[in-house]
Amino acid sequence: MKTLSVALEGNRSYPIHIGSGVLGDAQLLRSAVCGSKVLIVSNATVARHYLSWVREALTDLVVDELLLPDGEAFKTLQTWEGILSLLLERNHGRDTTLIALGGGVIGDMVGFAAACYQRGVGFVQIPTTLLAQVDSSVGGKTAVNHLLGKNMIGAFHQPQAVLIDTRCLATLPAREFAAGMAEVIKYGIIADRSFFEWLEGAAGQLLAGDSEALTYAIERSCAIKARIVAEDETEQGVRALLNLGHTYGHAIEAEQGYGNWLHGEAVAAGMVLACRTAVLRQQMTEAELERVIQLLLRFSLPVTGPRTMDADAFLPHMRRDKKVKAGRIRLVLPIGIGNAEVADSVTEETLREAINDCGRCAS
Ligand SMILES: NC(=O)c1ccc[n+]([C@@H]2O[C@H](COP(=O)([O-])OP(=O)(O)OC[C@H]3O[C@@H](n4cnc5c(N)ncnc54)[C@H](O)[C@@H]3O)[C@@H](O)[C@H]2O)c1
Ligand SMILES: [Zn+2]
C-alpha cells in the first residue's frame, strides 16, 4: 500500500491511501473518522459489491446508510437535499462524517453535502471508478449540476482522507475503465514524461488488471494532482493545466448530449486536438502527437471528435468555456510530452486548422 499526502495550509492536509486491500484494513478507515456517527452514501450498483467492506470497519460507530439513484442525471440539488434531510432526520451533529462510496457523481454530491451541512462537516472519499480514483476524489472540488449547466453549483471542500482500493476496479465496465485512463494519460502529457513512457510499456498489465501496475498508475496520477492542488487550491493559475483536452472535450460532450460520450472519451479526443494545435504552433512534434494517439488507442479511446463536428460546431462551445478571459479562448496546450501551458494567443485560424485536420484523419 502507498500513502500520499495532499499538503494544504492550516490543518487541512490529508492522506490518500492506495493499494489492493485498502478497504480490508479496518483501522485505516476507522482512523479517518472523527466523531461517533457516520453516514455512508452510495448507490445500488456500488453498494452491492462494496458497502459491506466499509460497514464492517465501523462496527463501533452509529452508521446510517443512504443509497442514491445511479447516474449523472441524478447529480442534482434535489438528490443533494435528500442527503441533508436524512442527516437532519437522524440527528447528525457537527461531528458527523460523511463517507462517499462510489464514482465521481457520488463523490461530488456527498462532498457538496458535507460542505454545506451545518456550514461544513468532515467527509471521506472512497472512490470506486478509475476516474474518481485519479481525479475527482482528490482536490476538494464538489458540485451538483443545474439544468443550465454542469457542476454550476458547488464549493471547494477538502476530504479528511481518500481511500483507494484497486480491487474495486475488477467490477468496473471496460468502457468506464478506459475513460479513467484518459485522465491518467493526461497527467503524463502535462507533467511527467517518464510516467507517459512507463504507461506506454505497462498498458498490457493495466488492461489485464495487474494490481501493482494499477497502484503505480493511480499513485503517480494522484501525486501529480496533489502537487498541483497544493500549489493552487482554488484554480487561480497552475491548476488550469489539469484541463488539458477539456475545452475541446466539453464541446464534444455538450454537442453530443451528455452521456452519449463518456467524459474521459471526450477528453481523449480533446487531448488529440490540443496536441494537434500544439504541433501547428511548433511546440510539439508530429512524432510526439503520434505517440499520444497510439497510447490512447491502446485503451480503445477515441482519438477524433464525432464525424459530424467541424470547427463551426466546436467554436461556439469553446467561447463559453470557463477559462475564457476578456473574450479570448484560453487553451491548455502541451509543450512536448511532460510539460504544458495555458495559451491565450491561439488564433482562430489555428483552432480551425487543428479541428479540421483531425476531422480529415477521421474520414
Ligand atoms: N470534483 C472533481 O474534481 C471532478 C473531476 C472529474 C470529474 N468529476 C465528476 O465526476 C463525475 C463522473 O465520475 P465517474 O466517471 O466516476 O462516473 P459515475 O460516478 O457516474 O460512475 C460511472 C458508473 O460506474 C458505476 N460504478 C462505480 N464504481 C463501480 C465499480 N467499482 N464497479 C462497477 N460499477 C461501478 C457507477 O454506479 C456508474 O454507473 C462527473 O459528474 C464529473 O463532473 C469531478
Ligand atoms: Zn476530466
mmCIF file of C-alpha atoms and ligand atoms in Angstrom:
data_model
loop_
_atom_site.group_PDB
_atom_site.id
_atom_site.type_symbol
_atom_site.label_atom_id
_atom_site.label_comp_id
_atom_site.label_asym_id
_atom_site.label_seq_id
_atom_site.Cartn_x
_atom_site.Cartn_y
_atom_site.Cartn_z
ATOM 1 C CA MET A 1 0.000 0.000 0.000
ATOM 2 C CA LYS A 2 1.123 3.565 -0.756
ATOM 3 C CA THR A 3 0.220 6.689 1.165
ATOM 4 C CA LEU A 4 0.494 10.183 -0.281
ATOM 5 C CA SER A 5 -0.380 13.474 1.312
ATOM 6 C CA VAL A 6 -2.188 16.481 -0.126
ATOM 7 C CA ALA A 7 -0.308 19.311 1.572
ATOM 8 C CA LEU A 8 -2.663 22.183 2.347
ATOM 9 C CA GLU A 9 -2.400 25.186 4.645
ATOM 10 C CA GLY A 10 -3.791 25.070 8.157
ATOM 11 C CA ASN A 11 -4.611 21.619 9.429
ATOM 12 C CA ARG A 12 -6.339 20.595 6.211
ATOM 13 C CA SER A 13 -3.663 18.278 4.766
ATOM 14 C CA TYR A 14 -4.997 14.785 4.193
ATOM 15 C CA PRO A 15 -3.752 11.324 3.238
ATOM 16 C CA ILE A 16 -4.533 9.305 0.123
ATOM 17 C CA HIS A 17 -4.126 5.568 0.725
ATOM 18 C CA ILE A 18 -3.781 3.476 -2.428
ATOM 19 C CA GLY A 19 -3.488 -0.272 -2.908
ATOM 20 C CA SER A 20 -5.111 -3.629 -3.273
ATOM 21 C CA GLY A 21 -6.876 -4.347 0.032
ATOM 22 C CA VAL A 22 -7.102 -0.813 1.434
ATOM 23 C CA LEU A 23 -10.770 -1.378 2.290
ATOM 24 C CA GLY A 24 -9.862 -4.565 4.129
ATOM 25 C CA ASP A 25 -7.810 -2.519 6.594
ATOM 26 C CA ALA A 26 -10.448 -1.553 9.154
ATOM 27 C CA GLN A 27 -8.011 0.568 11.138
ATOM 28 C CA LEU A 28 -7.301 2.805 8.170
ATOM 29 C CA LEU A 29 -10.910 3.751 7.607
ATOM 30 C CA ARG A 30 -11.669 3.953 11.312
ATOM 31 C CA SER A 31 -8.843 6.437 11.804
ATOM 32 C CA ALA A 32 -10.241 8.729 9.106
ATOM 33 C CA VAL A 33 -13.499 9.162 11.068
ATOM 34 C CA CYS A 34 -13.553 11.615 13.978
ATOM 35 C CA GLY A 35 -16.954 11.583 15.724
ATOM 36 C CA SER A 36 -19.201 8.710 16.741
ATOM 37 C CA LYS A 37 -21.626 8.889 13.836
ATOM 38 C CA VAL A 38 -21.242 8.382 10.089
ATOM 39 C CA LEU A 39 -23.432 8.426 7.027
ATOM 40 C CA ILE A 40 -22.311 6.203 4.159
ATOM 41 C CA VAL A 41 -23.715 7.379 0.827
ATOM 42 C CA SER A 42 -23.543 5.144 -2.235
ATOM 43 C CA ASN A 43 -25.747 3.739 -4.986
ATOM 44 C CA ALA A 44 -27.119 0.248 -5.542
ATOM 45 C CA THR A 45 -24.590 -0.606 -8.287
ATOM 46 C CA VAL A 46 -21.625 0.025 -5.997
ATOM 47 C CA ALA A 47 -23.205 -0.923 -2.667
ATOM 48 C CA ARG A 48 -23.933 -4.434 -3.924
ATOM 49 C CA HIS A 49 -20.191 -5.100 -4.117
ATOM 50 C CA TYR A 50 -18.532 -2.870 -1.545
ATOM 51 C CA LEU A 51 -20.867 -1.488 1.133
ATOM 52 C CA SER A 52 -20.284 -4.419 3.472
ATOM 53 C CA TRP A 53 -16.496 -3.836 3.347
ATOM 54 C CA VAL A 54 -16.991 -0.307 4.641
ATOM 55 C CA ARG A 55 -19.688 -1.196 7.159
ATOM 56 C CA GLU A 56 -17.514 -3.906 8.702
ATOM 57 C CA ALA A 57 -14.747 -1.426 9.503
ATOM 58 C CA LEU A 58 -17.066 0.807 11.518
ATOM 59 C CA THR A 59 -18.841 -1.561 13.887
ATOM 60 C CA ASP A 60 -18.217 0.626 16.945
ATOM 61 C CA LEU A 61 -19.983 3.664 15.416
ATOM 62 C CA VAL A 62 -23.561 4.642 14.707
ATOM 63 C CA VAL A 63 -23.734 4.023 10.953
ATOM 64 C CA ASP A 64 -26.504 5.357 8.735
ATOM 65 C CA GLU A 65 -26.679 4.443 5.060
ATOM 66 C CA LEU A 66 -28.262 6.103 2.062
ATOM 67 C CA LEU A 67 -28.406 4.745 -1.475
ATOM 68 C CA LEU A 68 -28.951 7.344 -4.193
ATOM 69 C CA PRO A 69 -30.197 6.657 -7.712
ATOM 70 C CA ASP A 70 -27.308 5.893 -10.094
ATOM 71 C CA GLY A 71 -26.286 8.327 -12.816
ATOM 72 C CA GLU A 72 -25.206 11.837 -13.769
ATOM 73 C CA ALA A 73 -28.877 12.727 -14.319
ATOM 74 C CA PHE A 74 -29.371 12.480 -10.549
ATOM 75 C CA LYS A 75 -26.467 14.777 -9.640
ATOM 76 C CA THR A 76 -28.981 17.474 -8.731
ATOM 77 C CA LEU A 77 -29.940 19.828 -5.920
ATOM 78 C CA GLN A 78 -32.925 17.580 -5.281
ATOM 79 C CA THR A 79 -30.807 14.469 -4.638
ATOM 80 C CA TRP A 80 -28.359 16.566 -2.621
ATOM 81 C CA GLU A 81 -31.223 17.840 -0.452
ATOM 82 C CA GLY A 82 -32.151 14.218 0.238
ATOM 83 C CA ILE A 83 -28.729 13.712 1.839
ATOM 84 C CA LEU A 84 -29.217 16.764 4.056
ATOM 85 C CA SER A 85 -32.739 15.678 5.026
ATOM 86 C CA LEU A 86 -31.514 12.276 6.156
ATOM 87 C CA LEU A 87 -28.758 13.870 8.242
ATOM 88 C CA LEU A 88 -31.337 16.084 9.970
ATOM 89 C CA GLU A 89 -33.884 13.302 10.466
ATOM 90 C CA ARG A 90 -31.241 11.097 12.085
ATOM 91 C CA ASN A 91 -29.916 13.947 14.270
ATOM 92 C CA HIS A 92 -26.403 14.079 12.898
ATOM 93 C CA GLY A 93 -24.400 16.814 14.607
ATOM 94 C CA ARG A 94 -21.411 18.856 13.510
ATOM 95 C CA ASP A 95 -19.091 15.996 14.417
ATOM 96 C CA THR A 96 -20.627 13.620 11.884
ATOM 97 C CA THR A 97 -18.590 12.176 8.998
ATOM 98 C CA LEU A 98 -19.993 11.547 5.531
ATOM 99 C CA ILE A 99 -18.481 8.713 3.536
ATOM 100 C CA ALA A 100 -18.767 8.839 -0.259
ATOM 101 C CA LEU A 101 -18.611 5.319 -1.671
ATOM 102 C CA GLY A 102 -18.827 5.382 -5.470
ATOM 103 C CA GLY A 103 -17.732 7.169 -8.616
ATOM 104 C CA GLY A 104 -17.369 10.891 -9.219
ATOM 105 C CA VAL A 105 -21.111 11.503 -9.178
ATOM 106 C CA ILE A 106 -21.450 10.224 -5.602
ATOM 107 C CA GLY A 107 -18.193 11.893 -4.535
ATOM 108 C CA ASP A 108 -19.152 15.308 -5.900
ATOM 109 C CA MET A 109 -22.632 15.236 -4.346
ATOM 110 C CA VAL A 110 -21.558 13.927 -0.956
ATOM 111 C CA GLY A 111 -18.679 16.404 -0.844
ATOM 112 C CA PHE A 112 -21.069 19.266 -1.530
ATOM 113 C CA ALA A 113 -23.471 17.994 1.151
ATOM 114 C CA ALA A 114 -20.550 17.848 3.612
ATOM 115 C CA ALA A 115 -19.538 21.390 2.614
ATOM 116 C CA CYS A 116 -22.992 22.730 3.442
ATOM 117 C CA TYR A 117 -24.404 20.632 6.298
ATOM 118 C CA GLN A 118 -24.257 22.816 9.405
ATOM 119 C CA ARG A 119 -21.747 25.017 7.495
ATOM 120 C CA GLY A 120 -19.348 22.161 6.908
ATOM 121 C CA VAL A 121 -18.677 18.689 8.287
ATOM 122 C CA GLY A 122 -15.976 16.148 7.537
ATOM 123 C CA PHE A 123 -16.100 13.611 4.748
ATOM 124 C CA VAL A 124 -14.098 10.683 3.439
ATOM 125 C CA GLN A 125 -13.794 9.734 -0.214
ATOM 126 C CA ILE A 126 -13.843 6.060 -1.188
ATOM 127 C CA PRO A 127 -13.712 6.321 -4.983
ATOM 128 C CA THR A 128 -14.645 3.183 -6.896
ATOM 129 C CA THR A 129 -14.203 4.204 -10.553
ATOM 130 C CA LEU A 130 -10.766 4.811 -12.041
ATOM 131 C CA LEU A 131 -11.793 8.363 -12.929
ATOM 132 C CA ALA A 132 -12.794 9.078 -9.343
ATOM 133 C CA GLN A 133 -9.613 7.428 -8.021
ATOM 134 C CA VAL A 134 -7.246 9.521 -10.124
ATOM 135 C CA ASP A 135 -9.207 12.728 -10.419
ATOM 136 C CA SER A 136 -12.487 13.670 -8.766
ATOM 137 C CA SER A 137 -11.813 12.352 -5.235
ATOM 138 C CA VAL A 138 -8.647 14.429 -4.877
ATOM 139 C CA GLY A 139 -8.609 18.203 -4.789
ATOM 140 C CA GLY A 140 -11.782 19.253 -2.999
ATOM 141 C CA LYS A 141 -13.980 20.341 -5.893
ATOM 142 C CA THR A 142 -17.566 19.396 -5.085
ATOM 143 C CA ALA A 143 -20.705 20.201 -7.065
ATOM 144 C CA VAL A 144 -24.111 19.338 -8.405
ATOM 145 C CA ASN A 145 -25.497 20.119 -11.857
ATOM 146 C CA HIS A 146 -28.105 22.740 -12.741
ATOM 147 C CA LEU A 147 -30.399 22.415 -15.755
ATOM 148 C CA LEU A 148 -28.490 25.309 -17.286
ATOM 149 C CA GLY A 149 -25.003 23.935 -16.699
ATOM 150 C CA LYS A 150 -22.881 21.055 -15.419
ATOM 151 C CA ASN A 151 -21.204 21.464 -11.992
ATOM 152 C CA MET A 152 -22.540 25.020 -11.752
ATOM 153 C CA ILE A 153 -23.446 24.839 -8.051
ATOM 154 C CA GLY A 154 -20.698 23.750 -5.712
ATOM 155 C CA ALA A 155 -17.919 24.527 -3.286
ATOM 156 C CA PHE A 156 -14.308 23.791 -2.535
ATOM 157 C CA HIS A 157 -14.353 21.385 0.411
ATOM 158 C CA GLN A 158 -11.441 19.031 1.002
ATOM 159 C CA PRO A 159 -11.987 15.485 2.317
ATOM 160 C CA GLN A 160 -10.348 14.166 5.514
ATOM 161 C CA ALA A 161 -8.923 11.164 3.711
ATOM 162 C CA VAL A 162 -9.138 9.318 0.396
ATOM 163 C CA LEU A 163 -9.134 5.515 0.422
ATOM 164 C CA ILE A 164 -8.463 3.876 -2.935
ATOM 165 C CA ASP A 165 -8.778 0.101 -3.216
ATOM 166 C CA THR A 166 -7.707 -1.121 -6.658
ATOM 167 C CA ARG A 167 -9.807 -4.275 -6.133
ATOM 168 C CA CYS A 168 -12.907 -2.144 -6.847
ATOM 169 C CA LEU A 169 -11.798 -1.806 -10.470
ATOM 170 C CA ALA A 170 -12.469 -5.507 -11.093
ATOM 171 C CA THR A 171 -16.214 -4.854 -11.400
ATOM 172 C CA LEU A 172 -15.920 -1.640 -13.392
ATOM 173 C CA PRO A 173 -17.198 -1.837 -17.005
ATOM 174 C CA ALA A 174 -14.306 -1.719 -19.537
ATOM 175 C CA ARG A 175 -15.561 1.493 -21.086
ATOM 176 C CA GLU A 176 -15.538 3.271 -17.707
ATOM 177 C CA PHE A 177 -12.019 1.965 -17.049
ATOM 178 C CA ALA A 178 -10.787 3.338 -20.384
ATOM 179 C CA ALA A 179 -12.411 6.716 -19.661
ATOM 180 C CA GLY A 180 -10.407 6.912 -16.428
ATOM 181 C CA MET A 181 -7.233 6.011 -18.333
ATOM 182 C CA ALA A 182 -7.689 9.160 -20.447
ATOM 183 C CA GLU A 183 -7.155 11.256 -17.291
ATOM 184 C CA VAL A 184 -4.164 9.078 -16.285
ATOM 185 C CA ILE A 185 -2.546 9.651 -19.692
ATOM 186 C CA LYS A 186 -3.328 13.369 -19.298
ATOM 187 C CA TYR A 187 -1.081 13.548 -16.212
ATOM 188 C CA GLY A 188 1.814 12.100 -18.194
ATOM 189 C CA ILE A 189 1.367 14.609 -21.005
ATOM 190 C CA ILE A 190 1.078 17.708 -18.796
ATOM 191 C CA ALA A 191 3.617 16.894 -16.106
ATOM 192 C CA ASP A 192 5.691 13.736 -16.343
ATOM 193 C CA ARG A 193 7.323 12.387 -19.496
ATOM 194 C CA SER A 194 8.791 9.330 -17.764
ATOM 195 C CA PHE A 195 5.328 8.404 -16.436
ATOM 196 C CA PHE A 196 4.000 8.680 -20.006
ATOM 197 C CA GLU A 197 6.781 6.348 -21.153
ATOM 198 C CA TRP A 198 6.012 3.950 -18.312
ATOM 199 C CA LEU A 199 2.347 3.906 -19.429
ATOM 200 C CA GLU A 200 3.415 3.013 -22.975
ATOM 201 C CA GLY A 201 5.229 -0.029 -21.588
ATOM 202 C CA ALA A 202 2.678 -1.017 -18.949
ATOM 203 C CA ALA A 203 -0.533 -0.717 -20.999
ATOM 204 C CA GLY A 204 -0.900 -4.508 -21.257
ATOM 205 C CA GLN A 205 -0.561 -5.006 -17.484
ATOM 206 C CA LEU A 206 -3.031 -2.210 -16.769
ATOM 207 C CA LEU A 207 -5.578 -3.681 -19.178
ATOM 208 C CA ALA A 208 -5.118 -7.081 -17.525
ATOM 209 C CA GLY A 209 -5.902 -5.548 -14.125
ATOM 210 C CA ASP A 210 -2.438 -6.117 -12.627
ATOM 211 C CA SER A 211 -2.756 -4.615 -9.141
ATOM 212 C CA GLU A 212 0.847 -3.445 -8.854
ATOM 213 C CA ALA A 213 0.665 -1.592 -12.163
ATOM 214 C CA LEU A 214 -2.727 -0.109 -11.257
ATOM 215 C CA THR A 215 -1.442 1.043 -7.877
ATOM 216 C CA TYR A 216 1.537 2.744 -9.511
ATOM 217 C CA ALA A 217 -0.583 4.441 -12.212
ATOM 218 C CA ILE A 218 -3.041 5.735 -9.605
ATOM 219 C CA GLU A 219 -0.261 6.778 -7.238
ATOM 220 C CA ARG A 220 1.573 8.804 -9.905
ATOM 221 C CA SER A 221 -1.695 10.395 -11.059
ATOM 222 C CA CYS A 222 -2.721 11.354 -7.516
ATOM 223 C CA ALA A 223 0.786 12.620 -6.733
ATOM 224 C CA ILE A 224 0.728 14.938 -9.748
ATOM 225 C CA LYS A 225 -2.766 16.157 -8.953
ATOM 226 C CA ALA A 226 -1.921 16.595 -5.245
ATOM 227 C CA ARG A 227 1.139 18.678 -6.101
ATOM 228 C CA ILE A 228 -0.815 20.931 -8.446
ATOM 229 C CA VAL A 229 -3.704 21.305 -5.967
ATOM 230 C CA ALA A 230 -1.301 22.126 -3.123
ATOM 231 C CA GLU A 231 0.197 24.864 -5.274
ATOM 232 C CA ASP A 232 -3.115 26.319 -6.461
ATOM 233 C CA GLU A 233 -6.080 25.045 -4.431
ATOM 234 C CA THR A 234 -8.754 27.306 -5.938
ATOM 235 C CA GLU A 235 -7.590 27.357 -9.579
ATOM 236 C CA GLN A 236 -6.103 30.813 -9.895
ATOM 237 C CA GLY A 237 -3.233 29.541 -12.049
ATOM 238 C CA VAL A 238 -1.416 26.244 -12.487
ATOM 239 C CA ARG A 239 -4.473 24.089 -11.599
ATOM 240 C CA ALA A 240 -5.889 25.007 -15.017
ATOM 241 C CA LEU A 241 -3.310 22.653 -16.584
ATOM 242 C CA LEU A 242 -5.442 19.755 -15.341
ATOM 243 C CA ASN A 243 -7.894 20.804 -18.036
ATOM 244 C CA LEU A 244 -5.796 19.573 -20.951
ATOM 245 C CA GLY A 245 -8.218 18.391 -23.630
ATOM 246 C CA HIS A 246 -11.207 19.585 -21.625
ATOM 247 C CA THR A 247 -12.093 22.731 -23.614
ATOM 248 C CA TYR A 248 -12.417 20.637 -26.766
ATOM 249 C CA GLY A 249 -13.851 17.734 -24.746
ATOM 250 C CA HIS A 250 -16.609 19.781 -23.139
ATOM 251 C CA ALA A 251 -17.614 20.974 -26.612
ATOM 252 C CA ILE A 252 -17.978 17.329 -27.710
ATOM 253 C CA GLU A 253 -19.963 16.418 -24.579
ATOM 254 C CA ALA A 254 -22.289 19.397 -24.962
ATOM 255 C CA GLU A 255 -22.782 18.924 -28.705
ATOM 256 C CA GLN A 256 -23.408 15.174 -28.492
ATOM 257 C CA GLY A 257 -25.638 15.383 -25.399
ATOM 258 C CA TYR A 258 -24.201 14.440 -22.022
ATOM 259 C CA GLY A 259 -23.997 10.694 -21.528
ATOM 260 C CA ASN A 260 -23.506 9.643 -25.148
ATOM 261 C CA TRP A 261 -19.770 10.224 -24.891
ATOM 262 C CA LEU A 262 -18.238 9.473 -21.511
ATOM 263 C CA HIS A 263 -16.289 12.413 -20.113
ATOM 264 C CA GLY A 264 -12.949 10.578 -20.433
ATOM 265 C CA GLU A 265 -13.711 9.665 -24.050
ATOM 266 C CA ALA A 266 -14.384 13.305 -24.909
ATOM 267 C CA VAL A 267 -11.184 14.293 -23.071
ATOM 268 C CA ALA A 268 -9.193 11.726 -25.074
ATOM 269 C CA ALA A 269 -10.360 13.178 -28.394
ATOM 270 C CA GLY A 270 -9.904 16.669 -26.931
ATOM 271 C CA MET A 271 -6.306 15.922 -25.945
ATOM 272 C CA VAL A 272 -5.513 14.865 -29.502
ATOM 273 C CA LEU A 273 -6.988 18.172 -30.724
ATOM 274 C CA ALA A 274 -4.901 20.080 -28.175
ATOM 275 C CA CYS A 275 -1.787 18.176 -29.267
ATOM 276 C CA ARG A 276 -2.570 18.879 -32.932
ATOM 277 C CA THR A 277 -2.904 22.581 -32.025
ATOM 278 C CA ALA A 278 0.474 22.368 -30.270
ATOM 279 C CA VAL A 279 2.028 20.765 -33.372
ATOM 280 C CA LEU A 280 0.722 23.630 -35.513
ATOM 281 C CA ARG A 281 2.344 26.064 -33.059
ATOM 282 C CA GLN A 282 5.565 24.026 -33.255
ATOM 283 C CA GLN A 283 5.636 23.238 -29.550
ATOM 284 C CA MET A 284 5.142 19.514 -30.073
ATOM 285 C CA THR A 285 6.486 17.225 -32.799
ATOM 286 C CA GLU A 286 4.366 15.081 -35.131
ATOM 287 C CA ALA A 287 6.143 12.040 -33.636
ATOM 288 C CA GLU A 288 5.041 13.025 -30.097
ATOM 289 C CA LEU A 289 1.465 13.541 -31.299
ATOM 290 C CA GLU A 290 1.571 10.069 -32.827
ATOM 291 C CA ARG A 291 2.745 8.574 -29.506
ATOM 292 C CA VAL A 292 -0.194 10.203 -27.703
ATOM 293 C CA ILE A 293 -2.603 8.813 -30.314
ATOM 294 C CA GLN A 294 -1.111 5.311 -30.095
ATOM 295 C CA LEU A 295 -1.304 5.252 -26.285
ATOM 296 C CA LEU A 296 -4.947 6.371 -26.288
ATOM 297 C CA LEU A 297 -5.719 3.711 -28.913
ATOM 298 C CA ARG A 298 -4.183 1.006 -26.695
ATOM 299 C CA PHE A 299 -7.026 1.723 -24.284
ATOM 300 C CA SER A 300 -9.608 1.825 -27.099
ATOM 301 C CA LEU A 301 -10.182 5.541 -26.559
ATOM 302 C CA PRO A 302 -11.401 7.809 -29.367
ATOM 303 C CA VAL A 303 -8.729 9.971 -30.984
ATOM 304 C CA THR A 304 -11.002 12.104 -33.157
ATOM 305 C CA GLY A 305 -14.162 14.042 -32.402
ATOM 306 C CA PRO A 306 -17.518 12.996 -33.830
ATOM 307 C CA ARG A 307 -17.524 12.973 -37.654
ATOM 308 C CA THR A 308 -20.347 15.483 -37.693
ATOM 309 C CA MET A 309 -18.433 18.113 -35.696
ATOM 310 C CA ASP A 310 -16.424 20.644 -37.691
ATOM 311 C CA ALA A 311 -14.818 23.857 -36.432
ATOM 312 C CA ASP A 312 -18.127 25.726 -36.650
ATOM 313 C CA ALA A 313 -19.638 23.207 -34.246
ATOM 314 C CA PHE A 314 -16.738 23.386 -31.762
ATOM 315 C CA LEU A 315 -16.088 27.111 -31.582
ATOM 316 C CA PRO A 316 -19.363 28.403 -30.048
ATOM 317 C CA HIS A 317 -18.921 25.953 -27.146
ATOM 318 C CA MET A 318 -15.268 26.856 -26.729
ATOM 319 C CA ARG A 319 -16.135 30.551 -26.488
ATOM 320 C CA ARG A 320 -18.365 29.733 -23.486
ATOM 321 C CA ASP A 321 -15.563 27.859 -21.634
ATOM 322 C CA LYS A 322 -14.887 28.897 -18.000
ATOM 323 C CA LYS A 323 -11.284 29.763 -18.895
ATOM 324 C CA VAL A 324 -12.298 32.428 -21.462
ATOM 325 C CA LYS A 325 -10.978 35.804 -20.297
ATOM 326 C CA ALA A 326 -11.773 39.134 -21.953
ATOM 327 C CA GLY A 327 -13.297 37.278 -24.900
ATOM 328 C CA ARG A 328 -10.139 35.250 -25.629
ATOM 329 C CA ILE A 329 -10.243 31.465 -25.711
ATOM 330 C CA ARG A 330 -7.569 30.142 -23.328
ATOM 331 C CA LEU A 331 -6.366 26.651 -24.064
ATOM 332 C CA VAL A 332 -4.143 24.224 -22.220
ATOM 333 C CA LEU A 333 -1.534 23.115 -24.735
ATOM 334 C CA PRO A 334 1.222 20.566 -24.266
ATOM 335 C CA ILE A 335 4.835 21.591 -24.685
ATOM 336 C CA GLY A 336 6.236 18.322 -25.949
ATOM 337 C CA ILE A 337 5.291 15.387 -23.708
ATOM 338 C CA GLY A 338 5.658 16.113 -19.980
ATOM 339 C CA ASN A 339 5.008 19.833 -19.882
ATOM 340 C CA ALA A 340 2.122 22.189 -20.668
ATOM 341 C CA GLU A 341 0.997 25.809 -20.614
ATOM 342 C CA VAL A 342 -2.168 27.878 -20.682
ATOM 343 C CA ALA A 343 -2.065 29.719 -24.007
ATOM 344 C CA ASP A 344 -4.269 32.708 -24.753
ATOM 345 C CA SER A 345 -2.700 33.620 -28.067
ATOM 346 C CA VAL A 346 -4.046 30.789 -30.210
ATOM 347 C CA THR A 347 -5.573 32.337 -33.309
ATOM 348 C CA GLU A 348 -8.983 31.273 -34.564
ATOM 349 C CA GLU A 349 -7.244 30.207 -37.769
ATOM 350 C CA THR A 350 -5.030 27.751 -35.876
ATOM 351 C CA LEU A 351 -8.007 26.414 -33.906
ATOM 352 C CA ARG A 352 -9.933 25.842 -37.125
ATOM 353 C CA GLU A 353 -6.961 24.197 -38.794
ATOM 354 C CA ALA A 354 -6.394 21.787 -35.879
ATOM 355 C CA ILE A 355 -10.070 20.783 -35.727
ATOM 356 C CA ASN A 356 -10.373 20.361 -39.482
ATOM 357 C CA ASP A 357 -7.062 18.436 -39.713
ATOM 358 C CA CYS A 358 -8.307 15.987 -37.092
ATOM 359 C CA GLY A 359 -11.611 15.735 -38.952
ATOM 360 C CA ARG A 360 -9.682 14.697 -42.058
ATOM 361 C CA CYS A 361 -7.805 11.973 -40.123
ATOM 362 C CA ALA A 362 -11.229 10.592 -39.108
ATOM 363 C CA SER A 363 -12.531 10.206 -42.633
HETATM 364 N N1 LIG B 1 -14.611 17.047 -8.452
HETATM 365 C C1 LIG B 1 -13.763 16.942 -9.442
HETATM 366 O O1 LIG B 1 -12.648 17.456 -9.396
HETATM 367 C C2 LIG B 1 -14.171 16.151 -10.645
HETATM 368 C C3 LIG B 1 -13.216 15.798 -11.600
HETATM 369 C C4 LIG B 1 -13.602 14.992 -12.661
HETATM 370 C C5 LIG B 1 -14.919 14.566 -12.766
HETATM 371 N N2 LIG B 1 -15.828 14.945 -11.821
HETATM 372 C C6 LIG B 1 -17.226 14.473 -11.893
HETATM 373 O O2 LIG B 1 -17.218 13.068 -11.787
HETATM 374 C C7 LIG B 1 -18.396 12.555 -12.427
HETATM 375 C C8 LIG B 1 -18.014 11.362 -13.259
HETATM 376 O O3 LIG B 1 -17.484 10.374 -12.419
HETATM 377 P P1 LIG B 1 -17.393 8.843 -12.869
HETATM 378 O O4 LIG B 1 -16.777 8.762 -14.195
HETATM 379 O O5 LIG B 1 -16.809 8.108 -11.734
HETATM 380 O O6 LIG B 1 -18.925 8.459 -13.105
HETATM 381 P P2 LIG B 1 -20.029 7.773 -12.153
HETATM 382 O O7 LIG B 1 -19.886 8.179 -10.762
HETATM 383 O O8 LIG B 1 -21.355 8.018 -12.820
HETATM 384 O O9 LIG B 1 -19.661 6.217 -12.287
HETATM 385 C C9 LIG B 1 -19.817 5.563 -13.531
HETATM 386 C C10 LIG B 1 -20.674 4.303 -13.393
HETATM 387 O O10 LIG B 1 -19.915 3.266 -12.781
HETATM 388 C C11 LIG B 1 -20.616 2.739 -11.659
HETATM 389 N N3 LIG B 1 -19.603 2.263 -10.752
HETATM 390 C C12 LIG B 1 -18.853 2.976 -9.884
HETATM 391 N N4 LIG B 1 -17.915 2.204 -9.316
HETATM 392 C C13 LIG B 1 -18.089 0.963 -9.801
HETATM 393 C C14 LIG B 1 -17.426 -0.269 -9.594
HETATM 394 N N5 LIG B 1 -16.359 -0.352 -8.810
HETATM 395 N N6 LIG B 1 -17.889 -1.361 -10.258
HETATM 396 C C15 LIG B 1 -18.929 -1.255 -11.100
HETATM 397 N N7 LIG B 1 -19.589 -0.120 -11.352
HETATM 398 C C16 LIG B 1 -19.170 0.977 -10.710
HETATM 399 C C17 LIG B 1 -21.456 3.880 -11.188
HETATM 400 O O11 LIG B 1 -22.515 3.453 -10.373
HETATM 401 C C18 LIG B 1 -21.904 4.478 -12.516
HETATM 402 O O12 LIG B 1 -22.977 3.748 -13.049
HETATM 403 C C19 LIG B 1 -18.988 13.700 -13.213
HETATM 404 O O13 LIG B 1 -20.143 14.144 -12.562
HETATM 405 C C20 LIG B 1 -17.912 14.760 -13.188
HETATM 406 O O14 LIG B 1 -18.447 16.071 -13.223
HETATM 407 C C21 LIG B 1 -15.460 15.707 -10.770
HETATM 408 ZN ZN ZN B 2 -11.729 15.441 -16.632
#
